[in-house]
Short mmCIF file of C-alpha atoms in Angstrom, two decimals:
data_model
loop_
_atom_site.label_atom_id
_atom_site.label_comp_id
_atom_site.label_asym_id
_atom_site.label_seq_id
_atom_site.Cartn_x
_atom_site.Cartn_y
_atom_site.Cartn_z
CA UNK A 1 9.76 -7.17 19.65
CA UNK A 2 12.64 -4.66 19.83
CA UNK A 3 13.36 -2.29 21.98
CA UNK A 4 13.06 1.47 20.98
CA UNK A 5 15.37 2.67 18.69
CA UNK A 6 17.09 6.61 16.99
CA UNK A 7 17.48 6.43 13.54
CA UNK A 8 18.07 8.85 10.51
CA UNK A 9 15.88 7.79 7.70
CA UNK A 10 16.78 8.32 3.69
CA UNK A 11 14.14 8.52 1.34
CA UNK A 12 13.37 8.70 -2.59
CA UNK A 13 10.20 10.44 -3.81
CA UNK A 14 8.60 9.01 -6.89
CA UNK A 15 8.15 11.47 -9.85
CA UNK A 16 5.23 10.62 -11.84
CA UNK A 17 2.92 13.09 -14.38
CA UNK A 18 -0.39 12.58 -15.33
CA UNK A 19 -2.64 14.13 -17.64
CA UNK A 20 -6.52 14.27 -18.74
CA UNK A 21 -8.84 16.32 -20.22
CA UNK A 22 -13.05 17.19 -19.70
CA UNK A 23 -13.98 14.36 -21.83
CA UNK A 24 -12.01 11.33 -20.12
CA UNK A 25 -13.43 8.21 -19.63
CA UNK A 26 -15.52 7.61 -15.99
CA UNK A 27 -12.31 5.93 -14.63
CA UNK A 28 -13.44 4.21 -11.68
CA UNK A 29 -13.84 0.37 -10.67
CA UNK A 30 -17.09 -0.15 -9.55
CA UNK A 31 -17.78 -3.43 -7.36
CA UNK A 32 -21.48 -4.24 -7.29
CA UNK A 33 -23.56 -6.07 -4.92
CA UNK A 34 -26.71 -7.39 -7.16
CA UNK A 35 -30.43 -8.00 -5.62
CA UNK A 36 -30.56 -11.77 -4.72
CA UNK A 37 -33.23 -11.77 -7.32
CA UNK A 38 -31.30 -10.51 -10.38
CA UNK A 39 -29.38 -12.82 -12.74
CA UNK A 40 -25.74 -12.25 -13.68
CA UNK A 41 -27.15 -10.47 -16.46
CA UNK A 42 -27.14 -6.36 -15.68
CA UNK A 43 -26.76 -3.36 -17.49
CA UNK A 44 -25.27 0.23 -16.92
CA UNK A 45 -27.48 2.91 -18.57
CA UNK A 46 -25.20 6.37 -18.83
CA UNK A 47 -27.66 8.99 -18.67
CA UNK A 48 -24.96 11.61 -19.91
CA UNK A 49 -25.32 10.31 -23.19
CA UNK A 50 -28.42 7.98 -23.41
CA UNK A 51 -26.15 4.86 -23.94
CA UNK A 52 -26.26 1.16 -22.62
CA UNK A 53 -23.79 -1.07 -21.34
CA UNK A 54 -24.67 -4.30 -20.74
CA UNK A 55 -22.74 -7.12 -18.45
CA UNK A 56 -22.90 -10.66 -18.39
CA UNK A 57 -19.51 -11.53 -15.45
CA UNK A 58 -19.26 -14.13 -12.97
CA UNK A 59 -19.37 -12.71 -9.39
CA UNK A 60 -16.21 -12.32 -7.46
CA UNK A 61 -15.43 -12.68 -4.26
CA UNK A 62 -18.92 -12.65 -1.70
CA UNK A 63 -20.98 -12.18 -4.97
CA UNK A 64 -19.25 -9.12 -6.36
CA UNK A 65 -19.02 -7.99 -9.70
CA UNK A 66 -16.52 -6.13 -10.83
CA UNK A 67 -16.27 -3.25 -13.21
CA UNK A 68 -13.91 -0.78 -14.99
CA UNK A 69 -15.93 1.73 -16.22
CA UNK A 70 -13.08 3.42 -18.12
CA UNK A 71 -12.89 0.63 -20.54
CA UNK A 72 -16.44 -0.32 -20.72
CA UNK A 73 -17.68 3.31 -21.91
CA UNK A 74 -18.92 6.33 -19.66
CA UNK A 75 -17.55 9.45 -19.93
CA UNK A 76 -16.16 11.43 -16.76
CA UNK A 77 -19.22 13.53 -15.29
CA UNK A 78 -21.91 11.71 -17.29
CA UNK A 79 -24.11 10.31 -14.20
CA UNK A 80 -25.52 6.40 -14.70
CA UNK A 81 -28.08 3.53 -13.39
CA UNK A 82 -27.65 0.25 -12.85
CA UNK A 83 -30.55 -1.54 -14.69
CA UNK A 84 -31.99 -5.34 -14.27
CA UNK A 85 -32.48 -5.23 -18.09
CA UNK A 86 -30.66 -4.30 -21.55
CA UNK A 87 -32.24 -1.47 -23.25
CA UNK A 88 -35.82 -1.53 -21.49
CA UNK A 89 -37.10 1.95 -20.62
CA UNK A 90 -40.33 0.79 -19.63
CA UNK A 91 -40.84 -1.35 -16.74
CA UNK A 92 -36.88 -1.69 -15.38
CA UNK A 93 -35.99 -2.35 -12.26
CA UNK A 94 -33.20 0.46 -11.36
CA UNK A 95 -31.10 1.19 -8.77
CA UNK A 96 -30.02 4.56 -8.30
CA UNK A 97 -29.13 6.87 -4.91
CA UNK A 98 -32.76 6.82 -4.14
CA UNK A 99 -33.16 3.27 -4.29
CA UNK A 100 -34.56 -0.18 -5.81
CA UNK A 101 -37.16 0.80 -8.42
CA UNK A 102 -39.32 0.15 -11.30
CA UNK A 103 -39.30 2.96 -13.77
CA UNK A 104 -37.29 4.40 -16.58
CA UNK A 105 -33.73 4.72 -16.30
CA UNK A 106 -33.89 8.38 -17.27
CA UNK A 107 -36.36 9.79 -15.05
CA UNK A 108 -35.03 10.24 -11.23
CA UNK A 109 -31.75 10.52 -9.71
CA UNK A 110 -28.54 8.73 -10.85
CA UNK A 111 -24.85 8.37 -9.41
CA UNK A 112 -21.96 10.67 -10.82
CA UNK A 113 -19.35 9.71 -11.56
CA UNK A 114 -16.50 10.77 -9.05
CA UNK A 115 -13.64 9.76 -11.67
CA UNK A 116 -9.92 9.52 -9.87
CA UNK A 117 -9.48 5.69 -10.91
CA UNK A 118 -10.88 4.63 -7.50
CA UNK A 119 -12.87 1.41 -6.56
CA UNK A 120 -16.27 2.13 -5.27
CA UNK A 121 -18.68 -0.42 -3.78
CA UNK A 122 -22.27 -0.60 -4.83
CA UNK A 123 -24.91 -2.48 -2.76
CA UNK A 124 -28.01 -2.51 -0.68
CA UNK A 125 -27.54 -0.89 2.85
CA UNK A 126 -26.54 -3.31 5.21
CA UNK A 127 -27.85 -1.12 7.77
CA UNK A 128 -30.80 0.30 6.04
CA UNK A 129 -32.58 -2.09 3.85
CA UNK A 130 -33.92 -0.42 0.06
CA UNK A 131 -31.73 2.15 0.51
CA UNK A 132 -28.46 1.84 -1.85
CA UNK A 133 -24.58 2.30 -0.19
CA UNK A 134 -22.05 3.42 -3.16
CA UNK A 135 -19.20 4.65 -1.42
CA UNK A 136 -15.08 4.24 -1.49
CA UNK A 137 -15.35 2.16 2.16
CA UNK A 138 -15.97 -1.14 2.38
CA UNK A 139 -19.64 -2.38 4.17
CA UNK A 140 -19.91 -3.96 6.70
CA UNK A 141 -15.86 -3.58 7.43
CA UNK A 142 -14.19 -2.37 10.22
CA UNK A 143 -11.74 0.60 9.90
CA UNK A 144 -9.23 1.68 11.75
CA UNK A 145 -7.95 5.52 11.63
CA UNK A 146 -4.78 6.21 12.95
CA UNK A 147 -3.16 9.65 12.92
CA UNK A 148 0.87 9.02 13.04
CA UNK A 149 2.75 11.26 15.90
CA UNK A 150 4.53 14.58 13.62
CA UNK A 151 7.86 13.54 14.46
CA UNK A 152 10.69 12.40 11.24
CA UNK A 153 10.35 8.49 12.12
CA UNK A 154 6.66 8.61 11.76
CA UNK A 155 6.11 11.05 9.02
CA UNK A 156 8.89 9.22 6.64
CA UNK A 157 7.47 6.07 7.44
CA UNK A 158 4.27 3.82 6.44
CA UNK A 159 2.31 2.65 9.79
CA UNK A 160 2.26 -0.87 10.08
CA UNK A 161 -0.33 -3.05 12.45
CA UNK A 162 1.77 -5.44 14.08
CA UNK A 163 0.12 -8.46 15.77
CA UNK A 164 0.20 -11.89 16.65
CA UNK A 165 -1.55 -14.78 14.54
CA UNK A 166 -1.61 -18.21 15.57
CA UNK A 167 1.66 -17.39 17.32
CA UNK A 168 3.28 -15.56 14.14
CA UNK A 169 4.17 -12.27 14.05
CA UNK A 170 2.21 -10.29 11.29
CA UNK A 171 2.81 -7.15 9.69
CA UNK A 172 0.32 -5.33 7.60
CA UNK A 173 0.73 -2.00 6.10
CA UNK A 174 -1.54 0.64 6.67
CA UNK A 175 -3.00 3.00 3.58
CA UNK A 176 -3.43 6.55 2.97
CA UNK A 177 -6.52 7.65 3.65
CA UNK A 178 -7.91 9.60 0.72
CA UNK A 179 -10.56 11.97 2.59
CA UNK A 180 -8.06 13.47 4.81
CA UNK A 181 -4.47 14.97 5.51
CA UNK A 182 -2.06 13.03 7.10
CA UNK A 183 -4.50 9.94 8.53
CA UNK A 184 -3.57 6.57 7.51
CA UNK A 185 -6.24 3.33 7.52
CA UNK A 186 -6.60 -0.52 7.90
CA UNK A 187 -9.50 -2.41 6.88
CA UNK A 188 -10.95 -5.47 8.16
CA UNK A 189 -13.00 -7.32 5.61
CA UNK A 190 -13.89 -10.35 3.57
CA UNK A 191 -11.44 -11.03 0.73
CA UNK A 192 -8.90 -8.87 2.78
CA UNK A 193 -5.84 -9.81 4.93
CA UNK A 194 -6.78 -9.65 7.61
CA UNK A 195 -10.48 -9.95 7.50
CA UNK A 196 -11.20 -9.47 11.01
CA UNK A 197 -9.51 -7.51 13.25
CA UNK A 198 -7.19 -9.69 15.53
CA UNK A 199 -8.19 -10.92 18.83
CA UNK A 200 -4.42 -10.84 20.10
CA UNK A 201 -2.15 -7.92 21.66
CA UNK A 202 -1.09 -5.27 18.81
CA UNK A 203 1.48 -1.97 18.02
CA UNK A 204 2.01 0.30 15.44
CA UNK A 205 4.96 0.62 14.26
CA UNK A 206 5.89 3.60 11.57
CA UNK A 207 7.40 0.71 9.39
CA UNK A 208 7.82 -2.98 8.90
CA UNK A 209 11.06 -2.87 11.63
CA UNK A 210 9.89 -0.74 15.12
CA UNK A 211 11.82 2.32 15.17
CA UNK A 212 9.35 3.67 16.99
CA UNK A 213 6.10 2.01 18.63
CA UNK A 214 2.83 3.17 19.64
CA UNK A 215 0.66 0.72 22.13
CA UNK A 216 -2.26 1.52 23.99
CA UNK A 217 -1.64 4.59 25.70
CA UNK A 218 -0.41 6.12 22.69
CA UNK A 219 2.70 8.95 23.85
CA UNK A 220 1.71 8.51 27.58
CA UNK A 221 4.29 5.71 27.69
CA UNK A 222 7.87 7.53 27.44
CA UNK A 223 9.84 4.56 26.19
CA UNK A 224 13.07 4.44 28.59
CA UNK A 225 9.62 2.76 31.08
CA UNK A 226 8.23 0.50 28.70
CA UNK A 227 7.98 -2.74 30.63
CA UNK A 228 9.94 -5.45 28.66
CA UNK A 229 11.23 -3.28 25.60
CA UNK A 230 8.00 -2.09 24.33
CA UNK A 231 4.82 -0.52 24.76
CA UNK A 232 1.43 -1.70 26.28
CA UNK A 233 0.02 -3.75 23.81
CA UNK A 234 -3.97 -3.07 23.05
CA UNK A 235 -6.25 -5.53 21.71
CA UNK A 236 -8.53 -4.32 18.73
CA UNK A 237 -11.34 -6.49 19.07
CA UNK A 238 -11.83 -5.53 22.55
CA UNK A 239 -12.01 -1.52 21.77
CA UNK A 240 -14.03 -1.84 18.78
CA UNK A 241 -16.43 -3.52 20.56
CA UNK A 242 -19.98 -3.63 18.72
CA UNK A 243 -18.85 -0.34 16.52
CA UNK A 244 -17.20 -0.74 13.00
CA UNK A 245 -14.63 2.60 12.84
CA UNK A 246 -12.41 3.16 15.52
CA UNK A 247 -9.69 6.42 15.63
CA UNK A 248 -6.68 6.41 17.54
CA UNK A 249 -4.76 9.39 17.69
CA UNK A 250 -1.68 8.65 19.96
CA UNK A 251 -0.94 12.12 20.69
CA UNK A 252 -3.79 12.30 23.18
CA UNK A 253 -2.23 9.79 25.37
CA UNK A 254 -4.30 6.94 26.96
CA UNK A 255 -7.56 8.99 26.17
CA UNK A 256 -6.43 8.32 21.70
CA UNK A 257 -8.93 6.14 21.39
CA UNK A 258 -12.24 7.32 20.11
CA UNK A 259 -15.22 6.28 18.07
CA UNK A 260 -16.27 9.66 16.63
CA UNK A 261 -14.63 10.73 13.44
CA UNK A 262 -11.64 12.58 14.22
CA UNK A 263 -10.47 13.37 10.32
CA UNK A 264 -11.06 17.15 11.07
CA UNK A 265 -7.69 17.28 12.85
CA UNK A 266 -5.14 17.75 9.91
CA UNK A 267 -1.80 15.67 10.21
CA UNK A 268 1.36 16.24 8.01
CA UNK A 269 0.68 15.92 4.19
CA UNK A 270 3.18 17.69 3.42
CA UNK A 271 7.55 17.84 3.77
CA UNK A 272 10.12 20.02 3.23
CA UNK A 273 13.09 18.36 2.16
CA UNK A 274 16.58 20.64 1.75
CA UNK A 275 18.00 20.77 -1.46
CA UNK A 276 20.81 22.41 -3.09
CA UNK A 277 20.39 23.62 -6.97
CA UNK A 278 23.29 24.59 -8.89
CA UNK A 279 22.71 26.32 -11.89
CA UNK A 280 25.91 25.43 -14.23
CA UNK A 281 23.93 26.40 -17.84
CA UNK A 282 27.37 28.98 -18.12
CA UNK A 283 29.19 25.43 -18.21
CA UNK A 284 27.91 22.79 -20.32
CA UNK A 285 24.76 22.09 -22.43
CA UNK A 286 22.61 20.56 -19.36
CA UNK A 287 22.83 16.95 -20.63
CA UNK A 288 21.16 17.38 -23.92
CA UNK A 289 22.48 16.79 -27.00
CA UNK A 290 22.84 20.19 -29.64
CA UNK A 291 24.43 21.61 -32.29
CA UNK A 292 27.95 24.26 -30.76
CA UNK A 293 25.23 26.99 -30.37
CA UNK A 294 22.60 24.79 -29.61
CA UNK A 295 20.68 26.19 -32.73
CA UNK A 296 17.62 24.27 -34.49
CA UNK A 297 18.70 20.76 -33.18
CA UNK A 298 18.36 21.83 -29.39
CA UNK A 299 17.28 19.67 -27.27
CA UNK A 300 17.23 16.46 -29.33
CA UNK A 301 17.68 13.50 -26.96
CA UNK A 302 19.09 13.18 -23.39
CA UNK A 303 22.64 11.81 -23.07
CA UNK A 304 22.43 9.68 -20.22
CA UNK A 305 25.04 8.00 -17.85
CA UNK A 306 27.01 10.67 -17.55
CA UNK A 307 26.85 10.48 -13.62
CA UNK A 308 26.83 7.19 -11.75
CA UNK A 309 23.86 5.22 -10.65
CA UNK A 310 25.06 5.66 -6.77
CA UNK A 311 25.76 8.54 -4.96
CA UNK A 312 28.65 9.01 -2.78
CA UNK A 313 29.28 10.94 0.31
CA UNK A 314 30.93 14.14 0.24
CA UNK A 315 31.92 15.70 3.36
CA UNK A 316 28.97 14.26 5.07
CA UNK A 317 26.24 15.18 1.64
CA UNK A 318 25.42 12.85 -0.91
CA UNK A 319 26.61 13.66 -4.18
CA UNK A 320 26.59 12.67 -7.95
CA UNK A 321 29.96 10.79 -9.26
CA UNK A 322 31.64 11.29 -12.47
CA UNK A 323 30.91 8.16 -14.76
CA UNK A 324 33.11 8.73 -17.56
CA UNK A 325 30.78 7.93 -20.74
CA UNK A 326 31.33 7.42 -23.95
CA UNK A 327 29.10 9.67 -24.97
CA UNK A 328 29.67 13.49 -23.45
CA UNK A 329 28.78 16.52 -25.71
CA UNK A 330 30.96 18.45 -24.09
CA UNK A 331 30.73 17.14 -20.49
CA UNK A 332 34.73 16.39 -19.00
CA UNK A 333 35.31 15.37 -15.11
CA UNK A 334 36.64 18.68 -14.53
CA UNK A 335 33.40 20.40 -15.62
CA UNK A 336 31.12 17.92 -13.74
CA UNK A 337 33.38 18.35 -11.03
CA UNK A 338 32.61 22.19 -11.40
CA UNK A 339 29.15 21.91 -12.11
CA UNK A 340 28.26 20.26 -8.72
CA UNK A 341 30.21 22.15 -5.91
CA UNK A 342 30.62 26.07 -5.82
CA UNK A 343 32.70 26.85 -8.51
CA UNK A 344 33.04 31.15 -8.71
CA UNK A 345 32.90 31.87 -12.44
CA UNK A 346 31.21 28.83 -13.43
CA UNK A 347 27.83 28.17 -11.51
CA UNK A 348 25.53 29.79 -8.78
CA UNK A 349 24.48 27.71 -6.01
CA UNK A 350 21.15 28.09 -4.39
CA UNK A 351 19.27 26.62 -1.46
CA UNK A 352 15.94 25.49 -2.44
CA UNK A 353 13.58 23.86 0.16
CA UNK A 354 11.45 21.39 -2.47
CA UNK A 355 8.04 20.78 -1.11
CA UNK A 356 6.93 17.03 -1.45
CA UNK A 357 3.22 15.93 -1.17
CA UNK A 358 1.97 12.31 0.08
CA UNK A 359 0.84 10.75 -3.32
CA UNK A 360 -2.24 8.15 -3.74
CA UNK A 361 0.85 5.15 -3.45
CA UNK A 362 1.57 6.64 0.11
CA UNK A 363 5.07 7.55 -1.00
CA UNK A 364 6.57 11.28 -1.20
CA UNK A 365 6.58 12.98 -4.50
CA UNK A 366 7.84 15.96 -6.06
CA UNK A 367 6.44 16.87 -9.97
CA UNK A 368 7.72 20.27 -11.25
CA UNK A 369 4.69 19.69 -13.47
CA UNK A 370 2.18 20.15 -10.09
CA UNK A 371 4.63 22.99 -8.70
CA UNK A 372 2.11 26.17 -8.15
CA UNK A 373 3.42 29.60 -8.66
CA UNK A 374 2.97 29.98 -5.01
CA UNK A 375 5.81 27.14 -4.28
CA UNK A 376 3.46 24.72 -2.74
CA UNK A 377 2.31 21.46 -4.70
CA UNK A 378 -0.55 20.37 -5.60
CA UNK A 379 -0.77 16.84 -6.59
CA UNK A 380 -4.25 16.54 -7.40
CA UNK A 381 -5.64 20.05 -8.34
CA UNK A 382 -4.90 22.34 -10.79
CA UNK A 383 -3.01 24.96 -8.31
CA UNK A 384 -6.30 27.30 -8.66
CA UNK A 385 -6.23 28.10 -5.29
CA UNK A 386 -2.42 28.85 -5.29
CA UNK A 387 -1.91 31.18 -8.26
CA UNK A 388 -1.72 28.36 -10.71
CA UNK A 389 0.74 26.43 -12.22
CA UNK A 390 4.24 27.35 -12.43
CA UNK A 391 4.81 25.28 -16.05
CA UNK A 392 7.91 22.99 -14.80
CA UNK A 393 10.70 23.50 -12.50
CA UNK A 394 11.06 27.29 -12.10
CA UNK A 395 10.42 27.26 -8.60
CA UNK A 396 10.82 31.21 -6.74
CA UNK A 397 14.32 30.80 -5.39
CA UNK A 398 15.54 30.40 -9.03
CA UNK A 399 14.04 33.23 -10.55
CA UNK A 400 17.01 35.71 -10.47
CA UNK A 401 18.95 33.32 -13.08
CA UNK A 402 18.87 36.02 -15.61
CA UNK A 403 20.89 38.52 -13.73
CA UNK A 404 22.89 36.36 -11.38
CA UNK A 405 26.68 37.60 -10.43
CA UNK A 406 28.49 34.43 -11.32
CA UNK A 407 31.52 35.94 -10.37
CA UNK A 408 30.53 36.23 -6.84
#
């Protein structure tokens, strides 16, 4: 392994909108675990609206079945059973969040449904026999929690569990975890890679190369005295031991491992990144095509290519390039030129710090369409907590547009 290493990191955030509405479809996968004594044969009774689903799917992987409730009916917030038979009240077996019983489907408790296109697992216990596990986490898996140190490397980066295999190097990528801020996880499970966790020395790594490294005594070890290049290695098998989650927060030092949640502590879910906005309306027509005065036929159609794909650097700062298309409404080199660098008379420029969230995908996003009129985002809310939506890029710095000196 490498040695530790400075870097300066430069990222892309993906921009992606999403909509919905109160009657959506129960968008969810749901993998279920049948009772060795049921046939392939099963149905989903949605109490929401008296209405029955049945299956007939060869198991997956470990006897799994898999299901996408968004395109097999349910509606979001309806609640529903899993039933032995098709469309028999009387005498159905039923498994619900109480249990394996006999009974009709509509009388007792049933599971909600959580919606957010997540996969949930649906099975007997496998601690608790007759009582029913339906939860995002895998059973009988072991998890590992790790909470990345706050600095750039780490909080740009996607933790990777780096380990030997047979006398290969592996590298597996570790996810989001949904339930908390900042906390990233690995799972170790059948029909995953890797399905148990590895019996050999491991690091962390805040990316598939190690510009940084985390080992078993977590920021104990100041790198200029790791022995050999690189931190103590730790074996996972070893701490797990006979427990199945496992937290290591490397900020505590040698003393980072535990086996009590620690998802309380928050880490960073949130960046500022720095970001200039010029507003340049007083110039040209803001890449959409118009009539002169932009009358009725504003806003039909976006002329693209008018900058280049690739940036290039300016005095140390990225910056857009003049393309020269053939298609310009207006747009010359001299006015792009003017649009994008302090031009007195012709734009205002404004510092804007543009808060980006950690997205399900793990990567940084900003979405004027999730900007709250408070200036934070919020990728999967509705900003009630924050004042509300702002309705598309009009973040607070640029609310003086109206009046704005553009002679000074």
């Amino acid at each position: 392994m490498n040695p530790f290493k400075k870097f300066v990191l430069i990222f892309s955030a993906a921009l992606a909108f999403f909509a919905g509405n109160a009657t959506a479809a129960c968008n969810i996968t749901l993998l279920i675990q049948l009772p060795q004594s049921w046939s392939a044969s099963f149905s989903i009774f949605e109490r929401g609206n008296n209405s029955w689903h049945p299956y007939t799917y060869s198991p997956g992987a470990n006897g799994w079945f898999s299901v996408n409730m968004s395109s097999h009916g349910g509606n979001a917030g309806n609640s529903f059973v899993i039933a032995q038979n098709n469309n028999a009240y009387d005498g159905n077996t039923i498994i619900g969040p109480d249990g394996i019983r006999t009974g009709r489907p509509d009388n007792g408790q049933a599971f909600t449904c959580p919606g957010g296109g997540a996969t949930y697992y649906l099975t007997e216990s496998p601690s608790t026999p007759g009582q029913i596990y339906f939860s995002q986490d895998i059973p009988n898996a072991y998890n590992l929690y790790f909470l990345p140190p706050g600095d750039d490397v780490w909080t740009l980066g996607t933790p990777h569990l780096v380990y030997m295999d047979g006398g290969n190097l592996k590298k597996s990528p570790m996810r989001l975890d949904a339930s908390s801020c900042g906390w990233y996880r690995i799972t170790f499970a059948d029909g995953l890679t890797p399905a148990t966790p590895p019996n050999d020395f491991a690091l962390i790594w805040p990316g598939p190369d190690p510009l940084d490294q985390v080992g078993l005594l977590g920021l104990d070890e100041d790198p200029e005295n790791w022995p050999e290049g690189e931190p103590t290695p730790f074996n996972l098998v070893t701490l797990f031991g006979d427990d199945r989650d496992l937290y290591f927060v490397p900020a505590d030092g040698a003393g980072g491992w535990h086996k009590t949640d620690q998802r309380s502590r928050d880490g960073i879910c949130s960046y500022t990144f720095a970001a200039i906005i010029y507003d340049t309306d007083i110039v040209n027509t803001s890449f959409h095509t118009c009539s002169e005065n932009c009358g009725s036929s504003a806003g039909v159609g976006v002329i693209k290519g008018i900058p280049k794909n690739t940036l290039v650097l300016e005095d140390g700062v990225p910056k857009m390039e003049w393309n020269n298309p053939s298609s310009t409404d207006g747009w010359t080199k001299q006015n792009f030129d003017d649009a994008f660098r302090p031009t007195p008379g012709k734009n205002v420029m404004r510092c804007y710090d543009m808060p980006f969230k950690r997205n399900a995908s793990g990567l940084w996003e900003y979405n004027s369409d999730k900007l709250c009129a408070n200036g934070v985002m919020d990728l999967n809310g509705n900003c009630s907590s924050h004042g509300g939506y702002m309705g598309g890029f009009f973040p607070p710095e640029l609310q003086t547009r109206g009046t704005a000196d553009y002679n000074n």
